[in-house]
Short mmCIF file of N, CA and C and ligand atoms in Angstrom, two decimals:
data_model
loop_
_atom_site.label_atom_id
_atom_site.label_comp_id
_atom_site.label_asym_id
_atom_site.label_seq_id
_atom_site.Cartn_x
_atom_site.Cartn_y
_atom_site.Cartn_z
N MET A 1 40.13 -37.13 21.06
CA MET A 1 39.57 -35.78 21.04
C MET A 1 40.50 -34.87 20.25
N SER A 2 39.92 -34.01 19.40
CA SER A 2 40.76 -33.13 18.59
C SER A 2 41.29 -31.96 19.43
N ASP A 3 42.40 -31.43 19.01
CA ASP A 3 43.02 -30.29 19.69
C ASP A 3 42.11 -29.07 19.53
N PRO A 4 41.60 -28.47 20.64
CA PRO A 4 40.67 -27.35 20.53
C PRO A 4 41.31 -26.10 19.91
N MET A 5 42.65 -26.06 19.85
CA MET A 5 43.31 -24.89 19.27
C MET A 5 43.65 -25.09 17.80
N THR A 6 43.14 -26.13 17.21
CA THR A 6 43.41 -26.38 15.80
C THR A 6 42.15 -26.07 14.99
N TYR A 7 42.31 -25.23 13.98
CA TYR A 7 41.17 -24.81 13.15
C TYR A 7 41.46 -25.08 11.69
N ASP A 8 40.39 -25.20 10.93
CA ASP A 8 40.56 -25.35 9.47
C ASP A 8 40.95 -24.03 8.83
N VAL A 9 40.33 -22.94 9.31
CA VAL A 9 40.56 -21.62 8.70
C VAL A 9 40.56 -20.56 9.79
N ALA A 10 41.42 -19.58 9.65
CA ALA A 10 41.37 -18.39 10.51
C ALA A 10 40.93 -17.21 9.65
N VAL A 11 39.88 -16.52 10.10
CA VAL A 11 39.44 -15.29 9.44
C VAL A 11 39.96 -14.14 10.30
N VAL A 12 40.87 -13.37 9.76
CA VAL A 12 41.45 -12.25 10.51
C VAL A 12 40.85 -10.96 9.97
N GLY A 13 40.08 -10.29 10.83
CA GLY A 13 39.34 -9.09 10.42
C GLY A 13 37.89 -9.44 10.19
N TYR A 14 37.02 -8.79 10.94
CA TYR A 14 35.60 -9.16 10.96
C TYR A 14 34.76 -8.00 10.43
N GLY A 15 35.23 -7.39 9.35
CA GLY A 15 34.42 -6.42 8.62
C GLY A 15 33.46 -7.17 7.71
N PRO A 16 32.84 -6.48 6.75
CA PRO A 16 31.88 -7.15 5.87
C PRO A 16 32.46 -8.34 5.11
N VAL A 17 33.71 -8.23 4.71
CA VAL A 17 34.32 -9.34 3.96
C VAL A 17 34.59 -10.53 4.88
N GLY A 18 35.19 -10.26 6.04
CA GLY A 18 35.51 -11.35 6.96
C GLY A 18 34.27 -12.04 7.49
N VAL A 19 33.23 -11.27 7.81
CA VAL A 19 32.04 -11.89 8.38
C VAL A 19 31.26 -12.66 7.31
N THR A 20 31.33 -12.20 6.08
CA THR A 20 30.71 -12.98 4.99
C THR A 20 31.48 -14.28 4.78
N ALA A 21 32.80 -14.20 4.80
CA ALA A 21 33.61 -15.42 4.67
C ALA A 21 33.33 -16.38 5.81
N ALA A 22 33.18 -15.85 7.03
CA ALA A 22 32.92 -16.72 8.18
C ALA A 22 31.59 -17.45 8.02
N ASN A 23 30.58 -16.75 7.48
CA ASN A 23 29.30 -17.41 7.21
C ASN A 23 29.45 -18.53 6.18
N LEU A 24 30.17 -18.25 5.10
CA LEU A 24 30.35 -19.26 4.06
C LEU A 24 31.12 -20.47 4.59
N LEU A 25 32.16 -20.21 5.37
CA LEU A 25 32.98 -21.30 5.90
C LEU A 25 32.21 -22.10 6.94
N GLY A 26 31.43 -21.41 7.78
CA GLY A 26 30.61 -22.10 8.77
C GLY A 26 29.57 -22.97 8.10
N GLN A 27 29.01 -22.46 7.02
CA GLN A 27 28.00 -23.22 6.27
C GLN A 27 28.60 -24.51 5.70
N MET A 28 29.90 -24.45 5.38
CA MET A 28 30.59 -25.63 4.84
C MET A 28 30.98 -26.61 5.94
N GLY A 29 30.70 -26.25 7.19
CA GLY A 29 31.00 -27.14 8.30
C GLY A 29 32.44 -27.11 8.76
N LEU A 30 33.15 -26.07 8.36
CA LEU A 30 34.55 -25.97 8.75
C LEU A 30 34.69 -25.39 10.16
N ASN A 31 35.78 -25.73 10.81
CA ASN A 31 36.09 -25.24 12.14
C ASN A 31 36.86 -23.93 11.97
N VAL A 32 36.22 -22.81 12.33
CA VAL A 32 36.75 -21.49 11.98
C VAL A 32 37.10 -20.70 13.24
N ALA A 33 38.24 -20.01 13.20
CA ALA A 33 38.60 -19.06 14.25
C ALA A 33 38.51 -17.66 13.65
N VAL A 34 37.74 -16.78 14.30
CA VAL A 34 37.63 -15.39 13.87
C VAL A 34 38.48 -14.54 14.81
N ILE A 35 39.36 -13.75 14.24
CA ILE A 35 40.24 -12.90 15.05
C ILE A 35 39.99 -11.44 14.64
N GLU A 36 39.60 -10.63 15.60
CA GLU A 36 39.26 -9.23 15.33
C GLU A 36 39.79 -8.38 16.48
N ARG A 37 40.38 -7.25 16.16
CA ARG A 37 40.98 -6.46 17.24
C ARG A 37 39.95 -5.60 17.98
N ASN A 38 38.85 -5.23 17.31
CA ASN A 38 37.82 -4.40 17.95
C ASN A 38 36.58 -5.25 18.25
N PRO A 39 36.17 -5.35 19.53
CA PRO A 39 35.03 -6.20 19.84
C PRO A 39 33.71 -5.67 19.27
N ASP A 40 33.60 -4.38 19.09
CA ASP A 40 32.34 -3.78 18.64
C ASP A 40 32.35 -3.49 17.14
N ILE A 41 31.17 -3.57 16.56
CA ILE A 41 31.02 -3.14 15.17
C ILE A 41 31.29 -1.64 15.11
N TYR A 42 32.09 -1.23 14.15
CA TYR A 42 32.40 0.20 14.01
C TYR A 42 31.12 0.94 13.60
N ALA A 43 30.72 1.91 14.42
CA ALA A 43 29.35 2.46 14.32
C ALA A 43 29.23 3.65 13.37
N ARG A 44 30.01 3.66 12.30
CA ARG A 44 29.89 4.73 11.31
C ARG A 44 29.61 4.13 9.94
N ALA A 45 28.80 4.83 9.15
CA ALA A 45 28.58 4.41 7.77
C ALA A 45 29.86 4.62 6.97
N ARG A 46 30.23 3.63 6.18
CA ARG A 46 31.38 3.79 5.26
C ARG A 46 30.95 3.31 3.88
N ALA A 47 30.99 2.01 3.64
CA ALA A 47 30.47 1.51 2.35
C ALA A 47 29.00 1.90 2.25
N ILE A 48 28.59 2.40 1.09
CA ILE A 48 27.23 2.95 0.97
C ILE A 48 26.31 2.11 0.09
N SER A 49 26.88 1.22 -0.72
CA SER A 49 25.98 0.44 -1.58
C SER A 49 26.59 -0.92 -1.89
N THR A 50 25.72 -1.81 -2.37
CA THR A 50 26.17 -3.14 -2.76
C THR A 50 25.56 -3.48 -4.11
N ASP A 51 26.15 -4.46 -4.79
CA ASP A 51 25.61 -4.83 -6.10
C ASP A 51 24.95 -6.21 -6.03
N GLU A 52 24.41 -6.63 -7.17
CA GLU A 52 23.60 -7.85 -7.17
C GLU A 52 24.44 -9.11 -6.98
N GLU A 53 25.72 -9.05 -7.37
CA GLU A 53 26.55 -10.24 -7.19
C GLU A 53 26.83 -10.51 -5.71
N VAL A 54 27.03 -9.44 -4.96
CA VAL A 54 27.26 -9.62 -3.52
C VAL A 54 25.97 -10.11 -2.85
N VAL A 55 24.83 -9.59 -3.29
CA VAL A 55 23.57 -10.08 -2.70
C VAL A 55 23.39 -11.56 -2.99
N ARG A 56 23.89 -12.02 -4.15
CA ARG A 56 23.83 -13.46 -4.44
C ARG A 56 24.63 -14.27 -3.41
N ILE A 57 25.78 -13.73 -3.01
CA ILE A 57 26.58 -14.41 -1.99
C ILE A 57 25.80 -14.46 -0.67
N TRP A 58 25.18 -13.33 -0.33
CA TRP A 58 24.39 -13.31 0.92
C TRP A 58 23.16 -14.20 0.79
N GLN A 59 22.66 -14.36 -0.41
CA GLN A 59 21.56 -15.31 -0.64
C GLN A 59 22.04 -16.73 -0.35
N GLN A 60 23.26 -17.03 -0.78
CA GLN A 60 23.83 -18.36 -0.58
C GLN A 60 23.93 -18.70 0.91
N ILE A 61 24.20 -17.70 1.74
CA ILE A 61 24.31 -17.98 3.18
C ILE A 61 22.98 -17.75 3.90
N GLY A 62 21.91 -17.57 3.13
CA GLY A 62 20.57 -17.52 3.72
C GLY A 62 20.21 -16.22 4.40
N LEU A 63 20.92 -15.14 4.06
CA LEU A 63 20.66 -13.87 4.75
C LEU A 63 20.18 -12.76 3.83
N ALA A 64 20.00 -13.05 2.54
CA ALA A 64 19.66 -11.97 1.60
C ALA A 64 18.33 -11.31 1.93
N ASP A 65 17.31 -12.09 2.26
CA ASP A 65 16.00 -11.50 2.53
C ASP A 65 16.07 -10.55 3.72
N ARG A 66 16.75 -11.01 4.78
CA ARG A 66 16.85 -10.15 5.97
C ARG A 66 17.67 -8.89 5.67
N LEU A 67 18.77 -9.05 4.94
CA LEU A 67 19.63 -7.90 4.65
C LEU A 67 18.96 -6.90 3.71
N THR A 68 18.33 -7.40 2.65
CA THR A 68 17.74 -6.48 1.67
C THR A 68 16.52 -5.75 2.24
N ALA A 69 15.95 -6.27 3.31
CA ALA A 69 14.83 -5.56 3.94
C ALA A 69 15.27 -4.18 4.44
N ASP A 70 16.56 -4.02 4.73
CA ASP A 70 17.08 -2.74 5.22
C ASP A 70 17.71 -1.89 4.11
N MET A 71 17.69 -2.37 2.87
CA MET A 71 18.39 -1.65 1.79
C MET A 71 17.45 -0.80 0.97
N LEU A 72 18.02 0.18 0.28
CA LEU A 72 17.25 1.04 -0.62
C LEU A 72 17.66 0.73 -2.06
N PRO A 73 16.80 0.06 -2.83
CA PRO A 73 17.13 -0.24 -4.22
C PRO A 73 16.68 0.88 -5.16
N GLY A 74 17.27 0.91 -6.34
CA GLY A 74 16.77 1.74 -7.43
C GLY A 74 16.91 3.23 -7.27
N CYS A 75 17.80 3.66 -6.40
CA CYS A 75 17.95 5.11 -6.19
C CYS A 75 18.93 5.75 -7.17
N GLY A 76 19.96 5.03 -7.55
CA GLY A 76 20.99 5.62 -8.39
C GLY A 76 21.75 6.71 -7.64
N ALA A 77 22.57 7.42 -8.37
CA ALA A 77 23.36 8.51 -7.78
C ALA A 77 23.22 9.75 -8.65
N ASN A 78 22.86 10.83 -8.01
CA ASN A 78 22.76 12.12 -8.72
C ASN A 78 23.97 12.97 -8.40
N PHE A 79 24.65 13.44 -9.42
CA PHE A 79 25.75 14.38 -9.23
C PHE A 79 25.22 15.77 -9.49
N VAL A 80 25.45 16.68 -8.52
CA VAL A 80 24.94 18.04 -8.66
C VAL A 80 26.10 19.03 -8.65
N ASP A 81 25.88 20.18 -9.26
CA ASP A 81 26.93 21.21 -9.26
C ASP A 81 26.84 22.04 -7.97
N ALA A 82 27.65 23.09 -7.91
CA ALA A 82 27.73 23.89 -6.68
C ALA A 82 26.39 24.53 -6.32
N LYS A 83 25.54 24.67 -7.31
CA LYS A 83 24.22 25.27 -7.04
C LYS A 83 23.13 24.21 -6.82
N GLY A 84 23.56 22.94 -6.77
CA GLY A 84 22.60 21.87 -6.54
C GLY A 84 21.85 21.42 -7.77
N VAL A 85 22.31 21.86 -8.95
CA VAL A 85 21.64 21.49 -10.19
C VAL A 85 22.23 20.16 -10.68
N PRO A 86 21.38 19.13 -10.88
CA PRO A 86 21.91 17.83 -11.33
C PRO A 86 22.52 17.92 -12.73
N PHE A 87 23.67 17.26 -12.92
CA PHE A 87 24.26 17.21 -14.26
C PHE A 87 24.55 15.78 -14.71
N VAL A 88 24.59 14.83 -13.80
CA VAL A 88 24.74 13.42 -14.18
C VAL A 88 23.91 12.58 -13.22
N LYS A 89 23.16 11.64 -13.77
CA LYS A 89 22.48 10.65 -12.92
C LYS A 89 22.94 9.27 -13.35
N LEU A 90 23.45 8.50 -12.41
CA LEU A 90 23.92 7.15 -12.70
C LEU A 90 22.98 6.13 -12.08
N LEU A 91 22.47 5.25 -12.91
CA LEU A 91 21.60 4.18 -12.41
C LEU A 91 22.01 2.89 -13.12
N PRO A 92 22.79 2.03 -12.44
CA PRO A 92 23.27 0.81 -13.09
C PRO A 92 22.11 -0.07 -13.55
N GLY A 93 22.30 -0.76 -14.67
CA GLY A 93 21.28 -1.69 -15.17
C GLY A 93 21.51 -3.07 -14.62
N PRO A 94 20.44 -3.88 -14.54
CA PRO A 94 20.59 -5.25 -14.01
C PRO A 94 21.41 -6.13 -14.94
N ARG A 95 22.11 -7.09 -14.35
CA ARG A 95 22.93 -8.03 -15.13
C ARG A 95 22.42 -9.46 -15.00
N GLY A 96 21.17 -9.59 -14.59
CA GLY A 96 20.54 -10.90 -14.62
C GLY A 96 20.82 -11.79 -13.44
N ASN A 97 21.20 -11.22 -12.32
CA ASN A 97 21.47 -12.04 -11.14
C ASN A 97 20.29 -12.12 -10.18
N GLY A 98 19.18 -11.53 -10.58
CA GLY A 98 17.97 -11.72 -9.78
C GLY A 98 17.78 -10.75 -8.64
N HIS A 99 18.65 -9.75 -8.56
CA HIS A 99 18.51 -8.73 -7.51
C HIS A 99 18.71 -7.36 -8.15
N PRO A 100 18.26 -6.30 -7.50
CA PRO A 100 18.52 -4.96 -8.04
C PRO A 100 20.02 -4.74 -8.21
N PRO A 101 20.43 -4.02 -9.25
CA PRO A 101 21.85 -3.87 -9.54
C PRO A 101 22.61 -3.06 -8.52
N GLN A 102 21.91 -2.17 -7.83
CA GLN A 102 22.58 -1.38 -6.80
C GLN A 102 21.58 -1.12 -5.68
N GLN A 103 22.01 -1.37 -4.45
CA GLN A 103 21.16 -1.09 -3.31
C GLN A 103 21.99 -0.36 -2.25
N PHE A 104 21.40 0.70 -1.72
CA PHE A 104 22.12 1.45 -0.69
C PHE A 104 21.97 0.76 0.66
N ILE A 105 23.06 0.84 1.43
CA ILE A 105 23.13 0.11 2.71
C ILE A 105 23.56 1.06 3.83
N TYR A 106 23.33 0.60 5.05
CA TYR A 106 23.92 1.24 6.23
C TYR A 106 24.87 0.19 6.83
N GLN A 107 26.16 0.41 6.69
CA GLN A 107 27.14 -0.64 6.96
C GLN A 107 27.05 -1.23 8.38
N PRO A 108 26.90 -0.41 9.44
CA PRO A 108 26.84 -1.04 10.77
C PRO A 108 25.65 -2.00 10.91
N ALA A 109 24.48 -1.63 10.36
CA ALA A 109 23.31 -2.52 10.45
C ALA A 109 23.54 -3.80 9.67
N LEU A 110 24.16 -3.67 8.51
CA LEU A 110 24.46 -4.84 7.68
C LEU A 110 25.42 -5.80 8.41
N GLU A 111 26.46 -5.23 9.03
CA GLU A 111 27.42 -6.08 9.74
C GLU A 111 26.76 -6.79 10.92
N LYS A 112 25.80 -6.11 11.56
CA LYS A 112 25.10 -6.73 12.70
C LYS A 112 24.34 -7.98 12.25
N VAL A 113 23.65 -7.89 11.14
CA VAL A 113 22.90 -9.06 10.62
C VAL A 113 23.87 -10.17 10.22
N LEU A 114 24.96 -9.80 9.57
CA LEU A 114 25.93 -10.81 9.14
C LEU A 114 26.57 -11.50 10.34
N ARG A 115 26.86 -10.73 11.40
CA ARG A 115 27.44 -11.36 12.60
C ARG A 115 26.43 -12.29 13.27
N ALA A 116 25.16 -11.88 13.30
CA ALA A 116 24.13 -12.75 13.86
C ALA A 116 24.04 -14.04 13.05
N GLY A 117 24.24 -13.94 11.76
CA GLY A 117 24.23 -15.13 10.91
C GLY A 117 25.32 -16.12 11.28
N VAL A 118 26.47 -15.62 11.66
CA VAL A 118 27.58 -16.50 12.04
C VAL A 118 27.23 -17.31 13.29
N ASN A 119 26.36 -16.77 14.13
CA ASN A 119 25.99 -17.48 15.36
C ASN A 119 25.28 -18.80 15.08
N ARG A 120 24.87 -19.02 13.85
CA ARG A 120 24.25 -20.31 13.49
C ARG A 120 25.27 -21.44 13.47
N PHE A 121 26.55 -21.07 13.44
CA PHE A 121 27.59 -22.07 13.24
C PHE A 121 28.52 -22.15 14.44
N ARG A 122 29.21 -23.28 14.54
CA ARG A 122 30.22 -23.45 15.58
C ARG A 122 31.45 -22.66 15.17
N MET A 123 31.86 -21.74 16.02
CA MET A 123 32.96 -20.88 15.63
C MET A 123 33.65 -20.32 16.87
N CYS A 124 34.92 -20.03 16.75
CA CYS A 124 35.66 -19.42 17.85
C CYS A 124 35.93 -17.97 17.51
N HIS A 125 35.57 -17.05 18.43
CA HIS A 125 35.83 -15.63 18.22
C HIS A 125 36.89 -15.16 19.20
N SER A 126 37.83 -14.41 18.72
CA SER A 126 38.83 -13.83 19.58
C SER A 126 38.91 -12.34 19.31
N TYR A 127 38.58 -11.54 20.33
CA TYR A 127 38.64 -10.08 20.22
C TYR A 127 39.73 -9.58 21.15
N SER A 128 40.74 -8.97 20.62
CA SER A 128 41.86 -8.47 21.42
C SER A 128 42.32 -9.55 22.38
N SER A 129 42.09 -9.32 23.69
CA SER A 129 42.62 -10.27 24.67
C SER A 129 41.58 -11.30 25.11
N THR A 130 40.34 -11.21 24.62
CA THR A 130 39.32 -12.16 25.05
C THR A 130 39.00 -13.13 23.92
N SER A 131 38.50 -14.31 24.29
CA SER A 131 38.07 -15.23 23.25
C SER A 131 36.88 -16.04 23.74
N ALA A 132 36.06 -16.45 22.79
CA ALA A 132 34.88 -17.26 23.11
C ALA A 132 34.63 -18.23 21.99
N CYS A 133 34.49 -19.51 22.35
CA CYS A 133 34.27 -20.53 21.34
C CYS A 133 32.93 -21.20 21.59
N ALA A 134 32.17 -21.39 20.53
CA ALA A 134 30.86 -22.05 20.67
C ALA A 134 30.85 -23.29 19.81
C1 FAD B 1 36.32 6.95 6.16
C2 FAD B 1 35.82 5.87 5.23
C3 FAD B 1 34.86 6.18 4.28
C4 FAD B 1 34.40 5.20 3.41
N1 FAD B 1 33.47 5.54 2.50
C5 FAD B 1 32.98 4.62 1.67
C6 FAD B 1 31.99 4.95 0.72
O1 FAD B 1 31.52 6.08 0.62
N2 FAD B 1 31.53 3.99 -0.11
C7 FAD B 1 32.00 2.72 -0.04
O2 FAD B 1 31.52 1.89 -0.81
N3 FAD B 1 32.95 2.38 0.86
C8 FAD B 1 33.45 3.30 1.69
N4 FAD B 1 34.43 2.95 2.57
C9 FAD B 1 35.01 1.62 2.47
C10 FAD B 1 34.27 0.51 3.23
O3 FAD B 1 34.11 0.85 4.57
C11 FAD B 1 35.16 -0.72 3.04
O4 FAD B 1 35.20 -1.04 1.65
C12 FAD B 1 34.65 -1.93 3.80
O5 FAD B 1 34.49 -1.68 5.16
C13 FAD B 1 35.68 -3.01 3.55
O6 FAD B 1 35.29 -4.16 4.25
P1 FAD B 1 36.39 -5.18 4.73
O7 FAD B 1 35.66 -6.26 5.47
O8 FAD B 1 37.25 -5.56 3.57
O9 FAD B 1 37.38 -4.37 5.68
P2 FAD B 1 37.08 -3.51 7.00
O10 FAD B 1 35.67 -3.03 7.09
O11 FAD B 1 38.18 -2.51 7.06
O12 FAD B 1 37.28 -4.57 8.15
C14 FAD B 1 38.56 -5.05 8.50
C15 FAD B 1 38.52 -5.50 9.95
O13 FAD B 1 39.78 -6.07 10.27
C16 FAD B 1 40.16 -5.67 11.56
N5 FAD B 1 41.61 -5.78 11.61
C17 FAD B 1 42.50 -5.11 10.85
N6 FAD B 1 43.75 -5.51 11.16
C18 FAD B 1 43.62 -6.46 12.12
C19 FAD B 1 44.56 -7.25 12.85
N7 FAD B 1 45.87 -7.15 12.62
N8 FAD B 1 44.09 -8.11 13.77
C20 FAD B 1 42.76 -8.22 14.01
N9 FAD B 1 41.82 -7.51 13.33
C21 FAD B 1 42.27 -6.62 12.40
C22 FAD B 1 39.62 -4.27 11.68
O14 FAD B 1 39.42 -3.89 13.04
C23 FAD B 1 38.29 -4.36 10.93
O15 FAD B 1 37.20 -4.67 11.78
C24 FAD B 1 34.93 3.89 3.46
C25 FAD B 1 35.88 3.59 4.44
C26 FAD B 1 36.33 4.55 5.31
C27 FAD B 1 37.38 4.18 6.35
#
C-alpha cells in the first residue's frame, strides 16, 4: 500500500491559477494535494476578464462550455472622461483560438465552477487546520 501522505504534486493556493492547475493535474491522473489557507472562495470580484488562450485551457479540462455560459463576450472597454464622454474604446481582435478574444467574468462564480471540476478527480484538500482526501 502506498504512503497516503505522499503526493505527486502539491498545489499551494487555490485561486484561479491553482484550481486550474489542480484540474489539469487531476486529469493527468496524478495524486495531488491542494493546500489553501482560506476554506471559502473569496466573495469579491477581482479579475474582470479572460482571454481566448485561457478559455482553451479550460476547454482542455472540459469546463469551457459551463464557464463561458456565465461570461460576457464582445463588450470591450470604454474609457470615459470626467464628464462621461468616451474617448477610447478597446476591443481586442481574435487570434484564432476559437473563442472570443475577451470575455468578462465574475471571479467568485468562475472559481466555484473550477472547484466543482476538481471534484471529478481524486485529490486531497487541506484548508488551514482541516483536511479531506477523496
Ligand atoms: C483588490 C484587487 C483588485 C483586483 N482587480 C483586478 C481587476 O480589475 N482585473 C483583473 O484582471 N484582476 C484583478 N485583480 C487580480 C486577480 O484577482 C488576480 O489576478 C487573480 O486572483 C490571481 O489568481 P491566482 O490564482 O494567481 O492568485 P489568488 O487569486 O491570489 O489566489 C491565491 C490563493 O493562495 C492562497 N494562499 C496564499 N498564500 C498561501 C499560503 N502560504 N498557504 C496557503 N494558501 C495560500 C490565498 O488564500 C489564495 O486563495 C485584483 C486583485 C485584487 C486583490
